[in-house]
mmCIF file of C-alpha atoms in Angstrom:
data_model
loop_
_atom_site.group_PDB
_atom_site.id
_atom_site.type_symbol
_atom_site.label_atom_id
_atom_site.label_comp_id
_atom_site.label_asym_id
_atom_site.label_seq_id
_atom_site.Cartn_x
_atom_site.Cartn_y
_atom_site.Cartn_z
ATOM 1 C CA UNK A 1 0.071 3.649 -20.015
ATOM 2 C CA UNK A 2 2.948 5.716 -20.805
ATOM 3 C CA UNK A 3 1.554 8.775 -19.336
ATOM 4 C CA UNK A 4 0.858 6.956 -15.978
ATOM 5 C CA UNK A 5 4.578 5.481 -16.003
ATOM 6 C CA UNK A 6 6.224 8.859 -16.173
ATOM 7 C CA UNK A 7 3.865 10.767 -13.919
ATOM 8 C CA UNK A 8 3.559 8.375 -11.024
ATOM 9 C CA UNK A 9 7.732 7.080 -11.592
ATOM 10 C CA UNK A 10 9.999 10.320 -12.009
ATOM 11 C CA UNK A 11 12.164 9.269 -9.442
ATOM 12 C CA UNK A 12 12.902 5.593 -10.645
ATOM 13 C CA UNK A 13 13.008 6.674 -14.474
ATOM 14 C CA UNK A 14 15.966 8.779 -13.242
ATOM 15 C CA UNK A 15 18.078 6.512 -11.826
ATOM 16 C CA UNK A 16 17.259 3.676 -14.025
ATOM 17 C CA UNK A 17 20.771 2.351 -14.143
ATOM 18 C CA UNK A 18 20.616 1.408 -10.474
ATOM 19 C CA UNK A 19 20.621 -2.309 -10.070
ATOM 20 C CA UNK A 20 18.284 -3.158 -6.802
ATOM 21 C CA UNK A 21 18.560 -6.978 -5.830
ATOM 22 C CA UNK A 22 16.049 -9.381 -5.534
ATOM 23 C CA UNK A 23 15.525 -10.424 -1.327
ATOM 24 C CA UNK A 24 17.639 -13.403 -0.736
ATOM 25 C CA UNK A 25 16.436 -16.622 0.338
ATOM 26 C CA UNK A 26 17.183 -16.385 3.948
ATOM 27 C CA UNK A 27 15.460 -12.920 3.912
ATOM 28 C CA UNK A 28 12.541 -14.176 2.306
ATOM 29 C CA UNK A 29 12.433 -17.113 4.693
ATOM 30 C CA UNK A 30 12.884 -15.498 7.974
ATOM 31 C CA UNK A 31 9.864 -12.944 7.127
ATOM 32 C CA UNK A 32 7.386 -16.068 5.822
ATOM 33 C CA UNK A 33 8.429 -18.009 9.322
ATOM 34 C CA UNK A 34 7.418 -15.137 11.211
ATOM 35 C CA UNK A 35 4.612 -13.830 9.584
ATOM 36 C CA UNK A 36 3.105 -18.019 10.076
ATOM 37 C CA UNK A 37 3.682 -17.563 13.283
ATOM 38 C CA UNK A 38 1.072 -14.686 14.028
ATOM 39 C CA UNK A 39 -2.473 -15.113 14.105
ATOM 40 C CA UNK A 40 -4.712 -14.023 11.389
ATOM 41 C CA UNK A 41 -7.538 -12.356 12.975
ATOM 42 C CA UNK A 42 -10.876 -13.187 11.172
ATOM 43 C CA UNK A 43 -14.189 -11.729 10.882
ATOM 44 C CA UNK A 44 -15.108 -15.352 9.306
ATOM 45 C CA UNK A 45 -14.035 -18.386 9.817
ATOM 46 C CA UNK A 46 -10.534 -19.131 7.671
ATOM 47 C CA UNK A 47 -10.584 -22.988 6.209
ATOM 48 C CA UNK A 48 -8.320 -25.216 4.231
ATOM 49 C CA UNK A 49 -7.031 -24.060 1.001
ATOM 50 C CA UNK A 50 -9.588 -24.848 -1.317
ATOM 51 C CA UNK A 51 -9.498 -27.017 -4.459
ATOM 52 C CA UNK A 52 -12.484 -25.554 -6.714
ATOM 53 C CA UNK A 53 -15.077 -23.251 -6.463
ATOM 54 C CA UNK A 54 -17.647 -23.036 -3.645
ATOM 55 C CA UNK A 55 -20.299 -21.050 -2.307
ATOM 56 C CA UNK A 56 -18.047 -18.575 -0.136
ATOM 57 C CA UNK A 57 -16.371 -15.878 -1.513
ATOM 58 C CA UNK A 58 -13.718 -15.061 1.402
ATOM 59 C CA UNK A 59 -11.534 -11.693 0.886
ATOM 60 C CA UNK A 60 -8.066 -11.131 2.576
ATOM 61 C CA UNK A 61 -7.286 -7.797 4.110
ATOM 62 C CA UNK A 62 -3.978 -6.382 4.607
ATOM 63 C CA UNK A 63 -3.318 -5.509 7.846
ATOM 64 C CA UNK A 64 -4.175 -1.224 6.911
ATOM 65 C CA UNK A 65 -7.824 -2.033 5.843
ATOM 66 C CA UNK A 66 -8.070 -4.378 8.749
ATOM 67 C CA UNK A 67 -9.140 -2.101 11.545
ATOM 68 C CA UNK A 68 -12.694 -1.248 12.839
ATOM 69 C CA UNK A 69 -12.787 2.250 11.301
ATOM 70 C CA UNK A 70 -13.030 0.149 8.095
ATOM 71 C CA UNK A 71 -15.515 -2.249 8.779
ATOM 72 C CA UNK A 72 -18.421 -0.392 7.256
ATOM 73 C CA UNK A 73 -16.777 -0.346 3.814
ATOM 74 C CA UNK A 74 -15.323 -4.156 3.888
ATOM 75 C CA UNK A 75 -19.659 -5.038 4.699
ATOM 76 C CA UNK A 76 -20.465 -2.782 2.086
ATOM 77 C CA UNK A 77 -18.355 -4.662 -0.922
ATOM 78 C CA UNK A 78 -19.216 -7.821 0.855
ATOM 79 C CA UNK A 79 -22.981 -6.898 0.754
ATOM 80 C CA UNK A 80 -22.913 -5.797 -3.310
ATOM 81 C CA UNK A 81 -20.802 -8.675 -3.904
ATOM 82 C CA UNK A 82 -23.175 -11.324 -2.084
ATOM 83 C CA UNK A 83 -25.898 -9.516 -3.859
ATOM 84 C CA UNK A 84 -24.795 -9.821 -7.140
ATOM 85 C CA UNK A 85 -23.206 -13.470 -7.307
ATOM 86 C CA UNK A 86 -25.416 -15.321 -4.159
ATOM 87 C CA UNK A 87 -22.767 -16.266 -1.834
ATOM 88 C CA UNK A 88 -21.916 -15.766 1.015
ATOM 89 C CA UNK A 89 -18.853 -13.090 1.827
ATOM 90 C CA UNK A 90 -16.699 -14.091 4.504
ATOM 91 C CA UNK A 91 -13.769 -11.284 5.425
ATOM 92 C CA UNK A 92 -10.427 -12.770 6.649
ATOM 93 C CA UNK A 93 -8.211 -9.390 8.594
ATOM 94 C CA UNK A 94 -4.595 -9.544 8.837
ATOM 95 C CA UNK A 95 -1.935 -8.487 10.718
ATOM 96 C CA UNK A 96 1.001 -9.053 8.548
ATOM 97 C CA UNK A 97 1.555 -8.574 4.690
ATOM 98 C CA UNK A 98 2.972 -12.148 4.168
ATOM 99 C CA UNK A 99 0.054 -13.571 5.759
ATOM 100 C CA UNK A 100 -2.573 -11.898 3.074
ATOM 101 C CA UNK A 101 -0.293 -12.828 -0.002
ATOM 102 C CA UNK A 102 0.148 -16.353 1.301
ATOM 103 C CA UNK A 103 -3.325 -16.497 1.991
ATOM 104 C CA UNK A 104 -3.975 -15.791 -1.247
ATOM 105 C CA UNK A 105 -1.425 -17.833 -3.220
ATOM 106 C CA UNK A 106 -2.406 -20.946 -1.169
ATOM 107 C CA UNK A 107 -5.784 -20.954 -2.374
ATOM 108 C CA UNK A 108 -7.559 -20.072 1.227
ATOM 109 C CA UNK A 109 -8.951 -17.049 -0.503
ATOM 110 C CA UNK A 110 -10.840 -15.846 -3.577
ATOM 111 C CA UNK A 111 -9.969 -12.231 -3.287
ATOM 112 C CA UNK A 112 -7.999 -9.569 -1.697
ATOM 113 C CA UNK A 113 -7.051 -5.730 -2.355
ATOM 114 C CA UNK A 114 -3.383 -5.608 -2.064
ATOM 115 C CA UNK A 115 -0.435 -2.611 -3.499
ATOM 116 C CA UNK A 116 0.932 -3.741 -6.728
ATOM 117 C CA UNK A 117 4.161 -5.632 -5.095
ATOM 118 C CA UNK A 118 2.038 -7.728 -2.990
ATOM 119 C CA UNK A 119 0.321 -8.527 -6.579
ATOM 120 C CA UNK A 120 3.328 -8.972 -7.925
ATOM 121 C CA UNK A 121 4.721 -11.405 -5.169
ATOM 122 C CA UNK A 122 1.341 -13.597 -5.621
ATOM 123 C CA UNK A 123 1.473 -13.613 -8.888
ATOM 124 C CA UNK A 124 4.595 -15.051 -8.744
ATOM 125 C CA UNK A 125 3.857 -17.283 -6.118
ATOM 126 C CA UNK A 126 0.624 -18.700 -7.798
ATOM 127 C CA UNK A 127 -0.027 -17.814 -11.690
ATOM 128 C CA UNK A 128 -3.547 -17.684 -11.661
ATOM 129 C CA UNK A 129 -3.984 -14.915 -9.469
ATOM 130 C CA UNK A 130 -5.354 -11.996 -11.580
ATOM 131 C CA UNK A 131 -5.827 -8.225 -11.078
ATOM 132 C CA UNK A 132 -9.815 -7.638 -11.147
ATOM 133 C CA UNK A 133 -9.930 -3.775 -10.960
ATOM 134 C CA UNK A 134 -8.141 -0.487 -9.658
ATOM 135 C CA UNK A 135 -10.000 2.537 -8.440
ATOM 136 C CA UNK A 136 -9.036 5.013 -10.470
ATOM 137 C CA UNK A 137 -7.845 8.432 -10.253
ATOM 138 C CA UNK A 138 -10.265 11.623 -9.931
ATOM 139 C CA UNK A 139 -10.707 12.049 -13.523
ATOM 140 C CA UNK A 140 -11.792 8.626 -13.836
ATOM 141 C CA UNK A 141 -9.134 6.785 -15.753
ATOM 142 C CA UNK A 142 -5.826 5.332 -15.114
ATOM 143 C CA UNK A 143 -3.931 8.410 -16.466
ATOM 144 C CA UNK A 144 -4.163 9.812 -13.021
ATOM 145 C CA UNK A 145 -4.475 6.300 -10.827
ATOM 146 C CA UNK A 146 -2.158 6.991 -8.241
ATOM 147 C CA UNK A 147 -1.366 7.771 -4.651
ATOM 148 C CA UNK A 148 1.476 8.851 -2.579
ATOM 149 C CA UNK A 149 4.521 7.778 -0.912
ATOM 150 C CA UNK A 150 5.830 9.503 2.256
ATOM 151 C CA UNK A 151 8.814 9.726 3.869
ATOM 152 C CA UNK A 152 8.397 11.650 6.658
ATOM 153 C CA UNK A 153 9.961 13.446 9.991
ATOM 154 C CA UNK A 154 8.870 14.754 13.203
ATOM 155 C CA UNK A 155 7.773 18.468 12.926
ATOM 156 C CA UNK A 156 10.338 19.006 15.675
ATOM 157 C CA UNK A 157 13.265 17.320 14.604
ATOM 158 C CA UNK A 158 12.696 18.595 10.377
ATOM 159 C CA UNK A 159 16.061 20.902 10.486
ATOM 160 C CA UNK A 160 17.801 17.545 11.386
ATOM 161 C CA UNK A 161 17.066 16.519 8.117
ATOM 162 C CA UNK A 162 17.766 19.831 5.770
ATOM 163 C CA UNK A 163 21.011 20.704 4.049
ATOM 164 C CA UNK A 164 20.960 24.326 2.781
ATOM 165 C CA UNK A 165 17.572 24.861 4.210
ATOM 166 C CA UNK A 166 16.225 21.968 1.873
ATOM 167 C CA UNK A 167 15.575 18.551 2.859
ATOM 168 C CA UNK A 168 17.985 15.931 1.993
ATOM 169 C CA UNK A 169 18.667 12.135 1.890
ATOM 170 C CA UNK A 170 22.041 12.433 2.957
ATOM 171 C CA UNK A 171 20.551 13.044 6.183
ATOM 172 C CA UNK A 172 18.844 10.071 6.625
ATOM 173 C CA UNK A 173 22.301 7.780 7.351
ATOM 174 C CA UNK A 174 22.781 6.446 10.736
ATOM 175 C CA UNK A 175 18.822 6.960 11.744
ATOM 176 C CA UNK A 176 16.483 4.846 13.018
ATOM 177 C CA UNK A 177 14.352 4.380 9.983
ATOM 178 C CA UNK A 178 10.851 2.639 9.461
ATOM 179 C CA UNK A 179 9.431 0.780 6.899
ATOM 180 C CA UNK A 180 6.074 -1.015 6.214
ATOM 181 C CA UNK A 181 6.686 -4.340 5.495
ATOM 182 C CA UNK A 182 9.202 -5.604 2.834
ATOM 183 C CA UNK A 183 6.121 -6.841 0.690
ATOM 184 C CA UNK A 184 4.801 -2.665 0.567
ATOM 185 C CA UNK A 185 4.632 -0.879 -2.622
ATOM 186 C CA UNK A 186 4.442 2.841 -1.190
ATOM 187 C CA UNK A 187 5.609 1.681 2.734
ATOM 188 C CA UNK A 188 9.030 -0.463 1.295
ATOM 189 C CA UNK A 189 9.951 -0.858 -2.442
ATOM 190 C CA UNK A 190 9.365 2.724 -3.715
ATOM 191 C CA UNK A 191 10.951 4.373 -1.007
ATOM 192 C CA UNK A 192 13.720 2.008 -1.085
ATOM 193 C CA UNK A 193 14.650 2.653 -4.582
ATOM 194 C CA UNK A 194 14.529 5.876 -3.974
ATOM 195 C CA UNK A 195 16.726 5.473 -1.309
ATOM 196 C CA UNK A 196 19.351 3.526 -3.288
ATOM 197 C CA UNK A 197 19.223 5.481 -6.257
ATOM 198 C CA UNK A 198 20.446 8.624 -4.223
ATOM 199 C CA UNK A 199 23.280 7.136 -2.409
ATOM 200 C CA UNK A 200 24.302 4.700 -5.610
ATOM 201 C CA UNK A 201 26.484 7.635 -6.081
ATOM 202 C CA UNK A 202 28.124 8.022 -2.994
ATOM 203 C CA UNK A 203 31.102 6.211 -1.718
ATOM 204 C CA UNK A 204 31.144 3.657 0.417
ATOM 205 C CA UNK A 205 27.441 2.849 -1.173
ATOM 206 C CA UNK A 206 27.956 1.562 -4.212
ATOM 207 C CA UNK A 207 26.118 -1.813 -3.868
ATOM 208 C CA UNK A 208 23.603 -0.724 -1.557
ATOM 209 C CA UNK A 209 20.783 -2.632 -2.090
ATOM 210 C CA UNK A 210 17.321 -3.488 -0.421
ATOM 211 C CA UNK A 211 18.625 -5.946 1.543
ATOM 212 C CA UNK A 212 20.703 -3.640 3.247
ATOM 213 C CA UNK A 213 17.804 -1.506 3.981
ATOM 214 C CA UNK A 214 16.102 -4.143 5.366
ATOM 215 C CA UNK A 215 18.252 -4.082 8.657
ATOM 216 C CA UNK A 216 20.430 -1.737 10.532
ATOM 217 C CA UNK A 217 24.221 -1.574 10.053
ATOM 218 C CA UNK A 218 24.815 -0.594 6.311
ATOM 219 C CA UNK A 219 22.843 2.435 5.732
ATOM 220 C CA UNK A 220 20.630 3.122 9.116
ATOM 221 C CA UNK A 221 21.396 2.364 12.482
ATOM 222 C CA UNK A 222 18.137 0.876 13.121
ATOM 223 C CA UNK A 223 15.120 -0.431 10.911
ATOM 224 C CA UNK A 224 11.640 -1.163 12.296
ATOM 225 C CA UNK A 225 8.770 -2.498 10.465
ATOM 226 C CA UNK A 226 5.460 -1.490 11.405
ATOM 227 C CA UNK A 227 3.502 -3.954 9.474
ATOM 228 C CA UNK A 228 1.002 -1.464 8.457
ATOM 229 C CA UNK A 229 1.245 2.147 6.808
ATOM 230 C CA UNK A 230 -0.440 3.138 10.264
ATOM 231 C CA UNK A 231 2.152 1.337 12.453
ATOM 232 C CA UNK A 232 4.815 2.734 10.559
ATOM 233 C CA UNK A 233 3.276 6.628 10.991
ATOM 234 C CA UNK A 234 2.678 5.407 14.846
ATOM 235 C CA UNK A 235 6.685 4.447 15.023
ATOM 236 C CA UNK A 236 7.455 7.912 14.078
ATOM 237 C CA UNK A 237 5.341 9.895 15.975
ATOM 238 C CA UNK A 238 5.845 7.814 19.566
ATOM 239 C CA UNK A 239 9.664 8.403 18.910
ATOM 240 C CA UNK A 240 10.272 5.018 17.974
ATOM 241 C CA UNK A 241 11.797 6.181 14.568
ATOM 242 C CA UNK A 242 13.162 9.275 13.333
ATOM 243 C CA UNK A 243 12.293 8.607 9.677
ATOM 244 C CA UNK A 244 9.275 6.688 8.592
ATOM 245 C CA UNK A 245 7.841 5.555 4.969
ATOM 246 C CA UNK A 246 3.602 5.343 4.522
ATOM 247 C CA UNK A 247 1.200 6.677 2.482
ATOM 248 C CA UNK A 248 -1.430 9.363 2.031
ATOM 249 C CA UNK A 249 -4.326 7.071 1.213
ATOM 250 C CA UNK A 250 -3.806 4.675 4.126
ATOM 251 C CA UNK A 251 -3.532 7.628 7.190
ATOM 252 C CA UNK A 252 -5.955 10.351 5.562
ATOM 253 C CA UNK A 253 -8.523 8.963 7.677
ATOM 254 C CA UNK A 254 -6.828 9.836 10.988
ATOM 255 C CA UNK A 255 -4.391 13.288 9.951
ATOM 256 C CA UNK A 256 -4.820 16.819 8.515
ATOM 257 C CA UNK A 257 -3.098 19.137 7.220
ATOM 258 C CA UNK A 258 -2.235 22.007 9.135
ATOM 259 C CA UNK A 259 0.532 23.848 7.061
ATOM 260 C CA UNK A 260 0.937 23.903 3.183
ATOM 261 C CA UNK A 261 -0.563 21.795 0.668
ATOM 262 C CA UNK A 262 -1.542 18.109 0.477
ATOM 263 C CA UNK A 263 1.111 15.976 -0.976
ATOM 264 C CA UNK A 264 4.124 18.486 -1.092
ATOM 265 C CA UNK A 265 7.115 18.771 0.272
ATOM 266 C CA UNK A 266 7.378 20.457 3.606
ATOM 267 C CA UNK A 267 3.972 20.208 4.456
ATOM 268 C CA UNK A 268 2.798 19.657 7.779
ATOM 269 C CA UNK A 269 0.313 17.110 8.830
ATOM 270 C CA UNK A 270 -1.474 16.855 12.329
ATOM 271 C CA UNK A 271 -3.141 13.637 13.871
ATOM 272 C CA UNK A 272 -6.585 14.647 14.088
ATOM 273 C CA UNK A 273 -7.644 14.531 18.741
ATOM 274 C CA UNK A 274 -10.331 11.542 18.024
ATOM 275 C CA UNK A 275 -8.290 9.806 15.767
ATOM 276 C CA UNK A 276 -8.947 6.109 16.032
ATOM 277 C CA UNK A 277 -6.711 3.108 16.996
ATOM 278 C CA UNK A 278 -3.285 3.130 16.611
ATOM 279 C CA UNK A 279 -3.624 7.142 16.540
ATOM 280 C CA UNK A 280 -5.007 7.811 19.650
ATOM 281 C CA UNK A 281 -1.823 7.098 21.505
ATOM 282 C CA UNK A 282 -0.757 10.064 19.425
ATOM 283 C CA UNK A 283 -3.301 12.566 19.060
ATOM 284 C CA UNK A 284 -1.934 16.006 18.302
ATOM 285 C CA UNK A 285 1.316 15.172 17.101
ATOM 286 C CA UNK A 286 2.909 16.328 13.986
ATOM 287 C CA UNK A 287 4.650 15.230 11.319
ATOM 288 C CA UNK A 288 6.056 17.042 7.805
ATOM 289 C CA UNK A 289 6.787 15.614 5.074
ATOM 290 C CA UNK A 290 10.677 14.961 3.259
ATOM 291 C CA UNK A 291 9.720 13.184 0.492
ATOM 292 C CA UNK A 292 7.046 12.441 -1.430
ATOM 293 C CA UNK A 293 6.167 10.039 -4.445
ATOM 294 C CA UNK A 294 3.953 8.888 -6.807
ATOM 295 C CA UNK A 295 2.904 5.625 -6.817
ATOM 296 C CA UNK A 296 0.376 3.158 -9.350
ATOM 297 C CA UNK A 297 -3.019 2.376 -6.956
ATOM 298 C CA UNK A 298 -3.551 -0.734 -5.250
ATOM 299 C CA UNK A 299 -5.923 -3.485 -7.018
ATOM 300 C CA UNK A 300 -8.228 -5.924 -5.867
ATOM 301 C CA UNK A 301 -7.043 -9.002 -7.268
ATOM 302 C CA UNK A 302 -8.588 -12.761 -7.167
ATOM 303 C CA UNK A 303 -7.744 -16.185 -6.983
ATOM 304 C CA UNK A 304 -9.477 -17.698 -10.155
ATOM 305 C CA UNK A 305 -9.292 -21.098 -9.431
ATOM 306 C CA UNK A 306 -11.233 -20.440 -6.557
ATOM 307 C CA UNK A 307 -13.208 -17.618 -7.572
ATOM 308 C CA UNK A 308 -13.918 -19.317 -10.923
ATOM 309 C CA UNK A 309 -14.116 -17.722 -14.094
ATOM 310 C CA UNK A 310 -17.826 -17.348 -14.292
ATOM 311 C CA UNK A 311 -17.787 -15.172 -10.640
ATOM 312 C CA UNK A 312 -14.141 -13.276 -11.863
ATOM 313 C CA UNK A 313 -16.777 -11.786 -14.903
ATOM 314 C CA UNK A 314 -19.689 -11.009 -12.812
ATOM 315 C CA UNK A 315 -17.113 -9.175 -10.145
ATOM 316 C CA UNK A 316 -15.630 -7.289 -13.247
ATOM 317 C CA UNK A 317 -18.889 -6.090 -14.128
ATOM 318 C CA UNK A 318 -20.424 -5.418 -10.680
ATOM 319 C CA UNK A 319 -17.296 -3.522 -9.693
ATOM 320 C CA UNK A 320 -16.978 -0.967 -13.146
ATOM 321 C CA UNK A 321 -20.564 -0.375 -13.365
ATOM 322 C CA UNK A 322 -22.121 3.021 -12.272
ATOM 323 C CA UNK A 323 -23.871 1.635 -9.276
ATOM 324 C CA UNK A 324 -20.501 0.616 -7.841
ATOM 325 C CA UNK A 325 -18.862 3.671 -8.580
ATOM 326 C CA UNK A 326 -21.981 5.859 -6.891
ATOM 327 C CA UNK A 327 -22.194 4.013 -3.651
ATOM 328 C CA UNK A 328 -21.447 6.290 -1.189
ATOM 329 C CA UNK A 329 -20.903 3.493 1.539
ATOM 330 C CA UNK A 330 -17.753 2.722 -0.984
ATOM 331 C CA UNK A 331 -16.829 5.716 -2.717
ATOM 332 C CA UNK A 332 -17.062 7.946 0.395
ATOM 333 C CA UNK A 333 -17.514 11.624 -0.389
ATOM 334 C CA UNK A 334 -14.309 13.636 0.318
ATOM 335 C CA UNK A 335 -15.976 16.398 1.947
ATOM 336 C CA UNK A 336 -18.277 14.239 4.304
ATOM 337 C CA UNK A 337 -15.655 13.562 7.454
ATOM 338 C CA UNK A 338 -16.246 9.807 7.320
ATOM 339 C CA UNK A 339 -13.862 7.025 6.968
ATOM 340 C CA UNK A 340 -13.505 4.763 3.814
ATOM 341 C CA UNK A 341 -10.851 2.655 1.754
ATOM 342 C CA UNK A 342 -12.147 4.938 -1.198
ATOM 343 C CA UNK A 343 -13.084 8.046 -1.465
ATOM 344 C CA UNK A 344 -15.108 10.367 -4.235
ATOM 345 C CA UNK A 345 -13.779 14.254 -5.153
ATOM 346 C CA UNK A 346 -14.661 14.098 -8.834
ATOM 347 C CA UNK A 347 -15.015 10.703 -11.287
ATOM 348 C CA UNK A 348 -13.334 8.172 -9.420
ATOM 349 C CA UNK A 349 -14.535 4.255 -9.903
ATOM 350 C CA UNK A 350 -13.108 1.283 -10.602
ATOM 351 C CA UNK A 351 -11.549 0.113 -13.888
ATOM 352 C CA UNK A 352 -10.307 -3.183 -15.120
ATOM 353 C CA UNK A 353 -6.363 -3.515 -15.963
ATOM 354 C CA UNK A 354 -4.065 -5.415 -17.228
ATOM 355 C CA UNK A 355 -1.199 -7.219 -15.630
ATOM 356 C CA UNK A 356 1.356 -5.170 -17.719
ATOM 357 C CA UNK A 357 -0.342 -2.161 -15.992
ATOM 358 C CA UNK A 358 1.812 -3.117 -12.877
ATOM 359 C CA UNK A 359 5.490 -3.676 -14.831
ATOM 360 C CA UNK A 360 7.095 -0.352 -13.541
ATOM 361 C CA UNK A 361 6.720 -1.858 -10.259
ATOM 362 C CA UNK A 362 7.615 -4.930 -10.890
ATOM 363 C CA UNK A 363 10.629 -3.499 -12.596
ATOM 364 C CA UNK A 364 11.908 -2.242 -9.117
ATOM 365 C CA UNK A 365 12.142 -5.555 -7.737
ATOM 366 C CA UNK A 366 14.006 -6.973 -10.483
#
């Protein structure tokens, strides 16, 4: 665990002494109103919150795992899972992050794959929610169970954003900026205490906190939300934005890169000409990258009172076991141009974890 911590966290470790405040109640409210107010699109049929375990297994899908270029890997981990435990799968898409945690938390679904924050905001909001597994890293553990977060520029506008030929957050004042959602690991709360910790030490920015980031006025003179990792990279590339936070896993299906090396600083990325939905209003554009950060990998977590214990084991097993981790409909093969949530170069699977697994994140929020 402590390897993880200071691989995937060298930014936060450094600036430690930063105090980032929780969201306050109005903030919190005015996101949960809206996000009830948008439909949940469903490939099932969403009921009432249930009260004990049944014979449906329903799985909430944040809005990035939500579109048709996913669909063959949300059947496939419905199939093994009906397989193995007898029910039915029923797959509830989403087009807002509050709407998946609240899903969750209100007992209206047994399971969802969500980034560590949204774990951590329904395990706060319901304390029998439970991680079930991560997929690991490519050597097969959790030493290397991470992805990345991006903040990122148009390819055209990058010198707008250097200082001494290097790129810089002191830059990134007074621009139209977008995030995620405020409930994204890698799309809100890593880049945002990133954010913070740089300009802690600049006057005038003192008590900058996420809140402030949240809107424009303080920091940026505009903030969108794109309510998905893809929305956010679409904000950016249309023009909508000048600076936009997502991540590698969630728009490697639709990009390339086209100059330098994956994951590094300065590297170029191009949005591949049959990209699907929301890239194909954007095909051929470019964007390089200004930042980039480690971040712990998303979980599936469940709902045990719902789920039930006896289906929370069986899940455990059926998810860490060989079979699982050699499905090619669910650990896609890197090199084989097809779309996935997960993809195979070398030993990847899925391992179980502990809650404590997720505390540097949850140490950001605090």
């Amino acid at each position: 665990m402590k390897l993880i911590k200071y691989l995937a966290l060298p930014f936060y470790l450094a600036k430690r002494g930063v105090k980032i405040m929780k969201k306050n109640l109005s903030v919190i409210t005015m996101s949960l109103v809206a996000a009830l107010m948008l439909s949940a699109c469903s490939e099932g049929t969403a009921g009432a919150g249930k009260t004990e375990v049944d014979d449906v297994i329903k799985i909430v899908w944040y809005p990035n795992e939500s579109g048709t270029d996913m669909k063959s890997s949300r059947e496939e981990i419905g199939r093994v899972i009906t397989e193995a435990t007898g029910k039915d799968v029923e797959h509830q898409l989403t087009t807002d992050y509050a709407i998946a945690i609240e899903t969750l938390v209100n007992n209206n679904a047994d399971l969802a794959f969500m980034g560590a924050q949204g774990y951590i905001e329904a395990k706060e909001g319901n304390e029998v929610i439970k991680p079930l597994v991560v997929p690991t890293g490519a050597s097969g553990t959790l030493d290397d169970a991470m992805y990345h977060s991006w903040l990122a520029v148009n390819v055209d506008d990058q010198e707008n954003f250097k200082m001494d030929d290097e790129f810089s957050l002191d830059t990134i004042e007074g621009k139209k900026m977008s995030f995620v959602s405020n409930s994204s690991t890698s799309g809100f709360v890593v880049p945002a205490s990133t954010i913070i910790g740089h300009y802690a030490e600049k006057s005038g920015f003192e008590d900058l906190s996420q809140e402030d980031l949240m809107e424009g006025g303080t920091l940026f003179s505009q903030v969108l939300f794109g309510n998905s990792h893809q929305g956010s990279a679409v904000n950016l590339l249309s023009g909508t934005a000048e600076v936009a936070a997502f991540c590698d896993t969630c728009v490697e299906n639709y990009v390339e890169v086209v100059e330098g090396d994956t994951n590094k600083v300065g590297s170029v990325y191009k949005v591949k000409e049959d990209a699907a939905e929301p890239f194909n209003t954007v095909t051929g554009s470019e964007f390089t990258l200004m930042g980039v950060t480690p971040v712990l990998n998303a979980p599936f977590v469940a709902n045990t009172d719902v789920l039930g214990q006896e289906d929370y084991d069986l899940l455990q097993e059926l998810f860490t076991s060989d079979d699982i981790a050699n499905n090619e409909k669910i650990f896609v093969p890197k090199d084989s141009g097809e779309s996935g949530l997960f993809f195979k170069s070398d030993q990847e699977r899925f391992s179980l974890v502990e809650d404590a697994w997720f505390d540097p994140i949850r140490e950001l929020s605090n």
